[in-house]
Short mmCIF file of N, CA and C in Angstrom, two decimals:
data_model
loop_
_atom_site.label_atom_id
_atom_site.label_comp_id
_atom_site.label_asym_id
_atom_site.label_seq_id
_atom_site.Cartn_x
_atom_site.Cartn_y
_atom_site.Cartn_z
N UNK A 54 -24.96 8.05 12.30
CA UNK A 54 -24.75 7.83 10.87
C UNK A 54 -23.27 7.74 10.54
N UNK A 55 -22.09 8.66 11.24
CA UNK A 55 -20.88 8.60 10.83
C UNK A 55 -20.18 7.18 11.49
N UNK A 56 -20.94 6.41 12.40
CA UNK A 56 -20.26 5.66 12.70
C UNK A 56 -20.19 4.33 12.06
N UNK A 57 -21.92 4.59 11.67
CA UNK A 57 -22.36 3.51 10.83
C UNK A 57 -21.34 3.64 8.92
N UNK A 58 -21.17 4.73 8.83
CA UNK A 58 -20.11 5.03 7.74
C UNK A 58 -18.46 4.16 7.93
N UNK A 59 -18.13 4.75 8.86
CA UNK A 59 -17.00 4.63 9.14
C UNK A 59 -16.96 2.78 9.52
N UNK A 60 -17.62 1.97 10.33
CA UNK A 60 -17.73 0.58 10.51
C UNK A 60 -17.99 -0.16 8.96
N UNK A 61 -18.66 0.50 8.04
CA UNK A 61 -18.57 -0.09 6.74
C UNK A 61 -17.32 0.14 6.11
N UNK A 62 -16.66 1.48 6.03
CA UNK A 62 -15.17 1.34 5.68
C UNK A 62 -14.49 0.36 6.32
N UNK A 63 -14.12 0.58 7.41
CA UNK A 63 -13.32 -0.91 8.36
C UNK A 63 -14.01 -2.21 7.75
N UNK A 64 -14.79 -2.35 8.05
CA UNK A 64 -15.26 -3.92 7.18
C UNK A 64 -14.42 -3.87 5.90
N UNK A 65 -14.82 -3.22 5.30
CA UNK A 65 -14.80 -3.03 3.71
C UNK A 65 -13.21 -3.32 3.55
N UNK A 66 -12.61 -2.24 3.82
CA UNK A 66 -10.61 -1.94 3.62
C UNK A 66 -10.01 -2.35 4.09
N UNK A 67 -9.92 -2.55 5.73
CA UNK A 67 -9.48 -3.09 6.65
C UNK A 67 -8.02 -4.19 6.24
N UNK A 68 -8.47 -5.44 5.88
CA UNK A 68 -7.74 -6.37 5.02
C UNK A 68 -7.10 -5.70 3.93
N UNK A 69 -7.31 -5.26 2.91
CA UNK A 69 -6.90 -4.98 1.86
C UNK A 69 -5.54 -3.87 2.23
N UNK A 70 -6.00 -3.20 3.20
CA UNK A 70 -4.89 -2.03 3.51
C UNK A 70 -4.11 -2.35 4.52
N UNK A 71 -4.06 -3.64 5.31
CA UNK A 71 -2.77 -3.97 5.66
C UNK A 71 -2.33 -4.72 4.69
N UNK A 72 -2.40 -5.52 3.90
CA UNK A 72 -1.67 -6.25 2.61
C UNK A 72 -1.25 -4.76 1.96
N UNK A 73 -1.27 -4.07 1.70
CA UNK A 73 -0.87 -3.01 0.80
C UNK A 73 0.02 -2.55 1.84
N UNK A 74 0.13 -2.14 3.12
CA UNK A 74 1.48 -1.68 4.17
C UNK A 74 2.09 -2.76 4.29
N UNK A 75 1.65 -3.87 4.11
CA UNK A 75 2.64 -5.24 4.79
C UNK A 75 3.89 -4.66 3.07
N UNK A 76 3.21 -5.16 2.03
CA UNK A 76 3.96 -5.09 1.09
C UNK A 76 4.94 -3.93 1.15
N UNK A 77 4.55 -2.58 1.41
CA UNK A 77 5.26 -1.42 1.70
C UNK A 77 6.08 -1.20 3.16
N UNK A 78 5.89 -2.25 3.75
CA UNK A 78 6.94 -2.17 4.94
C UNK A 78 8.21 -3.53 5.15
N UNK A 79 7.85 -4.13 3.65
CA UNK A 79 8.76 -4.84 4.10
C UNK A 79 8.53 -6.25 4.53
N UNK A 80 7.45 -6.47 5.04
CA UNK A 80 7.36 -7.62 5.47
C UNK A 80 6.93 -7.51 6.93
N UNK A 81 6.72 -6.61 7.70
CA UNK A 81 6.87 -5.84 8.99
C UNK A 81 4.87 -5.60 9.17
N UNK A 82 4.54 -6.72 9.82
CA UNK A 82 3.44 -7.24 10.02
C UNK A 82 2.77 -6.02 10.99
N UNK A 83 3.77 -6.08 12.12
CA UNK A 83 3.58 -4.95 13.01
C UNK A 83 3.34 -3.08 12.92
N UNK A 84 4.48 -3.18 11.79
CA UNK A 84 4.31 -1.91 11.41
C UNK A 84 3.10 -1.27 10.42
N UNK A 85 2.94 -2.64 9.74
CA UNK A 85 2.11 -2.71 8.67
C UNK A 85 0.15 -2.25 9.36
N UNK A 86 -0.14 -3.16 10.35
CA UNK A 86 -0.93 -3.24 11.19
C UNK A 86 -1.42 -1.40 11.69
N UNK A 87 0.06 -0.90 12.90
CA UNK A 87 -0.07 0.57 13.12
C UNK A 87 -0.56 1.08 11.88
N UNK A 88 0.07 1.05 10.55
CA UNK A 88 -0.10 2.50 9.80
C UNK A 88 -1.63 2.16 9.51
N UNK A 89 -2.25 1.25 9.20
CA UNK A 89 -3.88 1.18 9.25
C UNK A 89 -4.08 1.77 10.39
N UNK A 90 -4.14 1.33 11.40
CA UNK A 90 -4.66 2.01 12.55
C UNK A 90 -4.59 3.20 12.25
N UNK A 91 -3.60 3.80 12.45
CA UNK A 91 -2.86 5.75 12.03
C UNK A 91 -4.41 5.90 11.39
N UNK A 92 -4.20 4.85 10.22
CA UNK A 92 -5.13 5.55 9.18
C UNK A 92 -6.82 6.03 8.71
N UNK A 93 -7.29 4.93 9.71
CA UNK A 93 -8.09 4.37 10.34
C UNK A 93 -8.94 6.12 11.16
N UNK A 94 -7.68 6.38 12.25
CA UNK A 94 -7.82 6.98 13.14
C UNK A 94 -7.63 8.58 12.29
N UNK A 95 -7.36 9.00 11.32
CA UNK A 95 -7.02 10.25 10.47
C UNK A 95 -8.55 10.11 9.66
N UNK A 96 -8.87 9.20 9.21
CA UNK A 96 -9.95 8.75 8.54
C UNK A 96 -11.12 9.09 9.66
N UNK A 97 -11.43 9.28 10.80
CA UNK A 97 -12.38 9.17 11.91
C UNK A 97 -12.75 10.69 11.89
N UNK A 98 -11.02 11.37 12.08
CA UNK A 98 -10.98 12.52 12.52
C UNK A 98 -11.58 13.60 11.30
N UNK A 99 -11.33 13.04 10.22
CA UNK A 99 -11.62 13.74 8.83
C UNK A 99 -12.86 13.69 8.31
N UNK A 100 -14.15 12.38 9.06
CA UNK A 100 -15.35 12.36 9.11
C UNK A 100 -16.04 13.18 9.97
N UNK A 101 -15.29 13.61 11.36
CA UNK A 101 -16.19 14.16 12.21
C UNK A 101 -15.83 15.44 11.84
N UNK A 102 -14.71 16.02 11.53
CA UNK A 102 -14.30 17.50 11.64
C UNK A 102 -14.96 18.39 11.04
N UNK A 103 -16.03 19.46 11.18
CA UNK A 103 -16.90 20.16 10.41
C UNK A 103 -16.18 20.95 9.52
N UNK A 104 -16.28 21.27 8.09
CA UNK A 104 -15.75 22.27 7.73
C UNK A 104 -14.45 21.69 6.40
N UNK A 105 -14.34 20.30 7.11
CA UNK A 105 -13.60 19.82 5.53
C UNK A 105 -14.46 19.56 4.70
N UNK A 106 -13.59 19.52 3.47
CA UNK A 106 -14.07 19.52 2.14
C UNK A 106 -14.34 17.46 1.86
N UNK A 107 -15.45 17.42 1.49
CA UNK A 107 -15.99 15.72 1.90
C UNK A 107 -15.49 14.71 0.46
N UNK A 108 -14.64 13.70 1.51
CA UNK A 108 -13.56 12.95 0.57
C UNK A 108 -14.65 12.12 -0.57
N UNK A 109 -14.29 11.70 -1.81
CA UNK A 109 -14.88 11.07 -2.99
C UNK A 109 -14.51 10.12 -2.93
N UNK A 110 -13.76 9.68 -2.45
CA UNK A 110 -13.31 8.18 -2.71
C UNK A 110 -12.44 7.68 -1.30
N UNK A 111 -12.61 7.33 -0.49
CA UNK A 111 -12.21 6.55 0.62
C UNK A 111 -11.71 5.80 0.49
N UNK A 112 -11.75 5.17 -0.55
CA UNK A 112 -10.62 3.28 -0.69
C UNK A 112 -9.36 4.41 -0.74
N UNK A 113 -9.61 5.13 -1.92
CA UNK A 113 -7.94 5.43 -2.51
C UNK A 113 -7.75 6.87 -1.39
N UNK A 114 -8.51 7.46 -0.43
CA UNK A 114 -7.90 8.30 0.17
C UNK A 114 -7.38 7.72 1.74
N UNK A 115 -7.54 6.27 1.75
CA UNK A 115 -7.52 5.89 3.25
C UNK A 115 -5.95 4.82 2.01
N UNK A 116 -6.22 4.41 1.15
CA UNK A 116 -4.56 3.71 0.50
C UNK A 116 -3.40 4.41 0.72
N UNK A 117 -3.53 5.80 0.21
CA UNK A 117 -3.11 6.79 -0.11
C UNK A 117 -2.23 6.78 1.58
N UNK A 118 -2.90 7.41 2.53
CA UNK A 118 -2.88 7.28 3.77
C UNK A 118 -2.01 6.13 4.21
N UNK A 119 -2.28 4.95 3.97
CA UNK A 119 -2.11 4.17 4.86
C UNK A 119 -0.34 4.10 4.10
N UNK A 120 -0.22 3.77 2.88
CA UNK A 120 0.91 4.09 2.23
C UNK A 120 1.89 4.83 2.94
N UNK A 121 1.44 6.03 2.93
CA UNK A 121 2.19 7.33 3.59
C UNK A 121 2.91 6.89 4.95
N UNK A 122 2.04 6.58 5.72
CA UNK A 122 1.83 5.48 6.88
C UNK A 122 2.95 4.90 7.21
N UNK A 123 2.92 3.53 6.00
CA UNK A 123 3.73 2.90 6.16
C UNK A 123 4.87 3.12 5.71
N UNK A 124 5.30 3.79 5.02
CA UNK A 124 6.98 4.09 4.73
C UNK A 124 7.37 5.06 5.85
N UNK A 125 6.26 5.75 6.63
CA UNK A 125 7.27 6.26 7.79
C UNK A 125 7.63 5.33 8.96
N UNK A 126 7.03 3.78 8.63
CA UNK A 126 7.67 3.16 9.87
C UNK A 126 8.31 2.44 9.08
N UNK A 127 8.85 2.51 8.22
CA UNK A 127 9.80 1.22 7.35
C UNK A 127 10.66 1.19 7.86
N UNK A 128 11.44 0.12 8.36
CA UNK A 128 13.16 0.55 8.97
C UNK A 128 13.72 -1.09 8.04
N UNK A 129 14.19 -0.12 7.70
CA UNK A 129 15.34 -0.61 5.80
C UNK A 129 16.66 -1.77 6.86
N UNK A 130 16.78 -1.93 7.78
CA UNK A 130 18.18 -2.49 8.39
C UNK A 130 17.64 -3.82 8.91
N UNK A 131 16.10 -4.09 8.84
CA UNK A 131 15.10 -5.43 9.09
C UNK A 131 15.34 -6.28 8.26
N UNK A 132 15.24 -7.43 8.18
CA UNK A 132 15.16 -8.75 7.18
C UNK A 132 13.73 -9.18 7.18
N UNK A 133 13.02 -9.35 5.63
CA UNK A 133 11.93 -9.55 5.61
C UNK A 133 11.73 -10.70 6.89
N UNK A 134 10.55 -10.53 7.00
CA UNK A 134 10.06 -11.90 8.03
C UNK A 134 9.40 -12.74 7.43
N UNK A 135 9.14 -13.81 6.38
CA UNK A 135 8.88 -14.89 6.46
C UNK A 135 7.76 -15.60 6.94
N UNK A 136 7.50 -15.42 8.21
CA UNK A 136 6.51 -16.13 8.65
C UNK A 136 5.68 -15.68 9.32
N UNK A 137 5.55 -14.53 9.08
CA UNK A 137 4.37 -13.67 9.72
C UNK A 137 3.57 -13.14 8.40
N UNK A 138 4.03 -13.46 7.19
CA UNK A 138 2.98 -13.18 6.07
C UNK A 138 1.85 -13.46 6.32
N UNK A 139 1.32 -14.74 6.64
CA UNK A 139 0.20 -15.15 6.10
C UNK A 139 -0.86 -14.34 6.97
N UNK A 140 -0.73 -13.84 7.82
CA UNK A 140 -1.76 -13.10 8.60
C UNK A 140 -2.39 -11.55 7.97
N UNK A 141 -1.44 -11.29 7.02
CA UNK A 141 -1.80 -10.03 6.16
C UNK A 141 -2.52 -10.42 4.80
N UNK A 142 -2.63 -11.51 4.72
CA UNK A 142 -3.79 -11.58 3.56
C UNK A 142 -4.73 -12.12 3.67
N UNK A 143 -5.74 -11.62 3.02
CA UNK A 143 -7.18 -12.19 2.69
C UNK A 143 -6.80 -13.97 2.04
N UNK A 144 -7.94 -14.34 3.16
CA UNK A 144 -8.06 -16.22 2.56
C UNK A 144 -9.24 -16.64 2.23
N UNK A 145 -10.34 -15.74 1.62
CA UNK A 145 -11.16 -16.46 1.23
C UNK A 145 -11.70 -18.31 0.89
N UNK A 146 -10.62 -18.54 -0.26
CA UNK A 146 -10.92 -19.07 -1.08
C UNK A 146 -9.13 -20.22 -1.11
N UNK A 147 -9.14 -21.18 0.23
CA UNK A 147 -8.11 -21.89 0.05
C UNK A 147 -7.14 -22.30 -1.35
N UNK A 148 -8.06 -22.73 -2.08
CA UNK A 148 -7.27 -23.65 -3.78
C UNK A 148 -6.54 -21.94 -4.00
N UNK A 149 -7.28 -20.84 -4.11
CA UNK A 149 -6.92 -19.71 -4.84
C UNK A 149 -5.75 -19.34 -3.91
N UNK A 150 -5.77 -19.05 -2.74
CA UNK A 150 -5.31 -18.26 -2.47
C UNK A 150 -3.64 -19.29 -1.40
N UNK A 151 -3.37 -20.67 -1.64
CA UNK A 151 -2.17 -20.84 -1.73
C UNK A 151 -1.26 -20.31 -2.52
N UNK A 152 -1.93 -20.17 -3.80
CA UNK A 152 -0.82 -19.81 -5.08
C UNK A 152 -0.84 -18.20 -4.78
N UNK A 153 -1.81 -17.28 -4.27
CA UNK A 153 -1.74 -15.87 -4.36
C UNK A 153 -0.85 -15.38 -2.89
N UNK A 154 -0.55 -16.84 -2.07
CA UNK A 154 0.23 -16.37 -0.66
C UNK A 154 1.54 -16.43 -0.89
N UNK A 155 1.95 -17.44 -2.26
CA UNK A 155 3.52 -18.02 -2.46
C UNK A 155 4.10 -16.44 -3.55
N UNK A 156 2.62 -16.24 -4.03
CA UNK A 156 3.27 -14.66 -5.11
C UNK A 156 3.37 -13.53 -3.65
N UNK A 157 2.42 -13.46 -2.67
CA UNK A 157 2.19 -12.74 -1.92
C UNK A 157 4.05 -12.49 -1.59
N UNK A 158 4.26 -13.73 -0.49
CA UNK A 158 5.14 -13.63 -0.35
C UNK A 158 6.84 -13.73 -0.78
N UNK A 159 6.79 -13.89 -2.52
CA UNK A 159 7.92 -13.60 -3.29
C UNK A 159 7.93 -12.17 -3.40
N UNK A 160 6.54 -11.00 -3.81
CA UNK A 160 6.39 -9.72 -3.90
C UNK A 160 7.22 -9.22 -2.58
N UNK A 161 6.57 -9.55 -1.65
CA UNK A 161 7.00 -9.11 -0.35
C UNK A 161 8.25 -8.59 -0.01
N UNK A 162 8.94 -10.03 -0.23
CA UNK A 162 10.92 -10.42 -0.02
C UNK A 162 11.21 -8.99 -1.54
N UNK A 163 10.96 -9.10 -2.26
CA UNK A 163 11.61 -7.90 -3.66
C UNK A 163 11.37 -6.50 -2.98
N UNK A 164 10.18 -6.29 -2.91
CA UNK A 164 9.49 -4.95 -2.35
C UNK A 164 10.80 -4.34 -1.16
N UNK A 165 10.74 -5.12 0.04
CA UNK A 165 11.68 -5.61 1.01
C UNK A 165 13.25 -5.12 0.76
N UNK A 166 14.18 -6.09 -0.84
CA UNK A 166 15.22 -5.61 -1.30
C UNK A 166 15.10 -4.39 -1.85
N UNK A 167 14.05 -3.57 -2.46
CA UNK A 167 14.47 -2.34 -3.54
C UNK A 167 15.30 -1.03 -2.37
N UNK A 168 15.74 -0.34 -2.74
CA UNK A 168 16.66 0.50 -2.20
C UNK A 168 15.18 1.93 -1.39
N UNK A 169 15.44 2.14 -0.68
CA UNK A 169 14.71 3.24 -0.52
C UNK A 169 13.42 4.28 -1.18
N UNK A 170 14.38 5.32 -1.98
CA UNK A 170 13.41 6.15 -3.14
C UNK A 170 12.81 5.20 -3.95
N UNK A 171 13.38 4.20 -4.75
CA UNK A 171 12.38 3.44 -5.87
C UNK A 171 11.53 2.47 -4.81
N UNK A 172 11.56 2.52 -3.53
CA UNK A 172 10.53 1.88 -3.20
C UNK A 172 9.23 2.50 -2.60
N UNK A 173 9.72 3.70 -2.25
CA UNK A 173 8.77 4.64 -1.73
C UNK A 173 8.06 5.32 -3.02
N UNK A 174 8.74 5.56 -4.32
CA UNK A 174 8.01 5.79 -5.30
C UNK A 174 7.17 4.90 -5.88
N UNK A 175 7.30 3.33 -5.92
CA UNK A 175 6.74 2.22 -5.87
C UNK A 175 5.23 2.37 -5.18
N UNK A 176 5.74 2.31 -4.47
CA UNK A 176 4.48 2.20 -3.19
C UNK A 176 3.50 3.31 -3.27
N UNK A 177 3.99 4.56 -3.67
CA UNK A 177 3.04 5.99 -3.81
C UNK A 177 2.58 5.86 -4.98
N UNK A 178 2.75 5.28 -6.08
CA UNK A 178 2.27 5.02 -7.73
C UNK A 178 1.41 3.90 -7.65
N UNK A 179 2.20 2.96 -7.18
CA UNK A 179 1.06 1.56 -7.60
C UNK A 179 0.55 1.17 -6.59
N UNK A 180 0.62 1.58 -5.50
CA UNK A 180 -0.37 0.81 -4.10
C UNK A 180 -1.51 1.86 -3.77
N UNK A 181 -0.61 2.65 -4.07
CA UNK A 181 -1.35 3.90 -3.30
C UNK A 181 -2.69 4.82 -4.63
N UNK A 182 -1.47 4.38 -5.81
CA UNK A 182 -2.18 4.99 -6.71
C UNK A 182 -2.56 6.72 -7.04
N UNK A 183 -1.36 7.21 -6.49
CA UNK A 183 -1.17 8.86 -6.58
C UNK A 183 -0.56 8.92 -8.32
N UNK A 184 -0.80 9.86 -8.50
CA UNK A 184 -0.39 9.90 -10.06
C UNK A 184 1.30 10.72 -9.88
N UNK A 185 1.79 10.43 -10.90
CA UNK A 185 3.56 10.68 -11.20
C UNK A 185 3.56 12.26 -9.97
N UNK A 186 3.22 13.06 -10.73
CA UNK A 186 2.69 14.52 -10.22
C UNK A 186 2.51 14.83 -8.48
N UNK A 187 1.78 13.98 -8.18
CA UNK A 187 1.79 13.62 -6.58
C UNK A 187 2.62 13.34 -5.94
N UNK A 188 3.21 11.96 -6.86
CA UNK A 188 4.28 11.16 -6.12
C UNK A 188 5.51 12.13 -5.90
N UNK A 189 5.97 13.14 -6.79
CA UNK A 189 6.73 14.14 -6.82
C UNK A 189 6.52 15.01 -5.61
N UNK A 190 5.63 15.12 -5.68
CA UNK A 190 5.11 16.18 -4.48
C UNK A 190 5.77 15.68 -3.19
N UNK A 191 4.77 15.06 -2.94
CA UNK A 191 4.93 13.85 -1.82
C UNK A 191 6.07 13.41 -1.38
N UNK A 192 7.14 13.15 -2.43
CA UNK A 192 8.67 13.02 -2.19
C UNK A 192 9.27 14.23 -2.19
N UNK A 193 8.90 15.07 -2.37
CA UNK A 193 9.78 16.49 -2.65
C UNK A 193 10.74 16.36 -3.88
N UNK A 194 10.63 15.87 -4.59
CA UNK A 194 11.39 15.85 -6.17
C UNK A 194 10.75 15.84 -7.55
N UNK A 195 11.86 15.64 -8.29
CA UNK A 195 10.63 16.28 -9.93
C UNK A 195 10.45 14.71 -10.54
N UNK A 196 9.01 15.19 -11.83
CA UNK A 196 8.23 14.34 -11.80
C UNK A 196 9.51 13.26 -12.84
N UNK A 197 10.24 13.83 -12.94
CA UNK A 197 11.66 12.93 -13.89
C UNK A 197 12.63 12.30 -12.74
N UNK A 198 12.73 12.24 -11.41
CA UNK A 198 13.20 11.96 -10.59
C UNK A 198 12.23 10.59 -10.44
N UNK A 199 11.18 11.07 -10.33
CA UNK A 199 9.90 9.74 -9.69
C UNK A 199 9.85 8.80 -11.14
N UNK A 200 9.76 9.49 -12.45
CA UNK A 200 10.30 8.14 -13.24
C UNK A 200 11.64 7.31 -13.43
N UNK A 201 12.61 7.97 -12.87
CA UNK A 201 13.82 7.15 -12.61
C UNK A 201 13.95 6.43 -11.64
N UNK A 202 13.36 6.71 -10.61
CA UNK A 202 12.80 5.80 -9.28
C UNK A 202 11.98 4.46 -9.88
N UNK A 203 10.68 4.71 -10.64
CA UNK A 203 9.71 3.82 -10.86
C UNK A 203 10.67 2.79 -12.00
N UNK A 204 11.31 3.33 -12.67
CA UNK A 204 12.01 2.63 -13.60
C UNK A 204 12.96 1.36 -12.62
N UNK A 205 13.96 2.26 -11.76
CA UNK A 205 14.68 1.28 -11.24
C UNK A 205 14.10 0.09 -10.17
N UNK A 206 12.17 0.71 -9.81
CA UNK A 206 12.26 -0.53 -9.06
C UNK A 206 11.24 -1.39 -9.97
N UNK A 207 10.74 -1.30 -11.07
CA UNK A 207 10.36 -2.04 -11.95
C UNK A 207 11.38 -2.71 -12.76
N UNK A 208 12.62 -2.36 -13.10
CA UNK A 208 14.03 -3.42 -13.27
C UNK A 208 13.93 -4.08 -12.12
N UNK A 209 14.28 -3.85 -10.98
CA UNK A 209 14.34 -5.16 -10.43
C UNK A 209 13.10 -5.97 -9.90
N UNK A 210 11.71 -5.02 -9.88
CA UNK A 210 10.89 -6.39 -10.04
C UNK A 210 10.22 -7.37 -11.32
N UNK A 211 11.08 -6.72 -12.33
CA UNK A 211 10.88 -7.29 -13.26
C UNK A 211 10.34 -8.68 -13.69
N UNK A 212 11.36 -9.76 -13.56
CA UNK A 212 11.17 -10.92 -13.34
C UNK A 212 9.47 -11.74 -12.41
N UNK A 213 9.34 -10.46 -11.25
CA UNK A 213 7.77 -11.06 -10.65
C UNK A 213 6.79 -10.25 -11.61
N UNK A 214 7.06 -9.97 -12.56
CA UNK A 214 5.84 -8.77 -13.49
C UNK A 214 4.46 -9.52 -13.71
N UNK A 215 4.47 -10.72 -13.79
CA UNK A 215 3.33 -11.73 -13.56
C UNK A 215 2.74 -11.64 -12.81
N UNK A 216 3.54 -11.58 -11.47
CA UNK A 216 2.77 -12.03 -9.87
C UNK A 216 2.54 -10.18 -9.85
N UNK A 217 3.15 -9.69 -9.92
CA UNK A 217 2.60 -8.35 -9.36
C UNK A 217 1.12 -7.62 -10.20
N UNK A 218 1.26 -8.29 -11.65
CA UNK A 218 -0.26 -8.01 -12.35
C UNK A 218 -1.25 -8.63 -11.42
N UNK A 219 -0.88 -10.11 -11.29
CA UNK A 219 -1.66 -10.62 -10.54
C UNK A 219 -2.10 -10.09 -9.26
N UNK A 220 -1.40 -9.78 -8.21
CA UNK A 220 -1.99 -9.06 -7.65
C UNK A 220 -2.58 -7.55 -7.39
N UNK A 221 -2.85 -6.95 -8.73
CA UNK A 221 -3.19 -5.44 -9.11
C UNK A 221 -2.02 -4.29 -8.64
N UNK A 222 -1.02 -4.72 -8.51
CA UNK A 222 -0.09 -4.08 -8.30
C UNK A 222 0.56 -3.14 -9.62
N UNK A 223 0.65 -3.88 -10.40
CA UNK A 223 0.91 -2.92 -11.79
C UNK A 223 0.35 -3.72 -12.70
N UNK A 224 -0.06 -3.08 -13.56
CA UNK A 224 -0.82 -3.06 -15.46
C UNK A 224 -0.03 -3.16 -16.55
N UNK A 225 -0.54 -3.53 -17.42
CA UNK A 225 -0.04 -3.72 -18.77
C UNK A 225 0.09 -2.24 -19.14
N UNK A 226 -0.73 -1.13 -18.16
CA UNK A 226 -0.72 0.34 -18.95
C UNK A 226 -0.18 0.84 -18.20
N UNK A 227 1.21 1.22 -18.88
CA UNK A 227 2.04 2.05 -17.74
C UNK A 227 1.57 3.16 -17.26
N UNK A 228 1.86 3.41 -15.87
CA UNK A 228 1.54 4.36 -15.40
C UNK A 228 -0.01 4.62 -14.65
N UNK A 229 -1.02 3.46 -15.07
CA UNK A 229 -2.22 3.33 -14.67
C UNK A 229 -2.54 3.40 -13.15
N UNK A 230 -3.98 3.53 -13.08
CA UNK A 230 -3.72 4.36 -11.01
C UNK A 230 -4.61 2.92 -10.74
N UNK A 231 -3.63 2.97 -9.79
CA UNK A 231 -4.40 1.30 -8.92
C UNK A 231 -4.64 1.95 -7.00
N UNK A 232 -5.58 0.69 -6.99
CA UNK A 232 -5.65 1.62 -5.47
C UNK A 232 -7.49 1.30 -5.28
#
């Protein structure tokens, strides 16, 4: 039964949660790839282990995860890559999803430039979908630190605020949990 669980998650997330590390690593296809795996494999261990407390929501506790994931393999001194995008997104639907690969990969290259903290606070708020409170945690700083973070990397993704609605990345309602 747990395996049959766990093979419907992988179907299910699989895609979706390397596009969410690709975006959070930068562009870093490879790295992006491991932290699913990681996550994947924490996710296995947390089904079989008797005695934990049984997760409610798996999309956002394996996001959450994979997030985490991926900013510990981020290495900030890389130049986005370009041409290894297209393998991190879902292609359903050709007509749709040229225009969602050209936002894909403008998000990507910004995500890529933001400085460190506002990107790791980025990534723990809107990918991951931890609330302000968490994200604090999680970074070891206060929850007025993580809005000066979220502030500075929403100035500079300002300008993609379109493409990033578009891809459920952030809301018209600030602060809203995506994931």
């Amino acid at each position: 039964m747990r395996e049959d669980a766990f093979d419907s998650l992988y179907r299910t997330w699989y895609r979706t949660l390397v596009a969410k590390a690709f975006l959070v690593t930068g562009g870093r296809l490879n790295a992006a790839e491991d932290a699913v795996q990681e996550a994947f494999i924490q996710c296995w261990r947390r089904m079989t282990e008797p005695g934990k407390p049984p997760v409610q929501f798996w999309g956002r506790w394996l996001s959450t995860t994979v997030v985490r994931e991926a900013l510990r393999r981020r290495t900030p001194d890389l130049p986005f890559d370009l041409g290894r995008h297209d393998s991190a997104v879902m292609a359903p639907d050709m007509a749709v999803e040229v225009q969602l690969k050209d936002i894909y990969r403008r998000v990507c290259a910004e995500m890529a430039r933001l400085q460190e903290r506002p990107r790791q606070a980025m990534a723990l708020r809107c990918i991951a979908g931890l609330s302000s409170a968490e994200v604090a945690e999680e970074m070891g700083i206060t929850q007025s630190t993580v809005r000066v973070h979220l502030a500075e990397a929403r100035r500079a993704l300002e300008p993609l605020r379109d493409e990033l609605r578009q891809l459920g990345i952030v809301d018209d309602e600030e602060g809203g949990r995506h994931g």
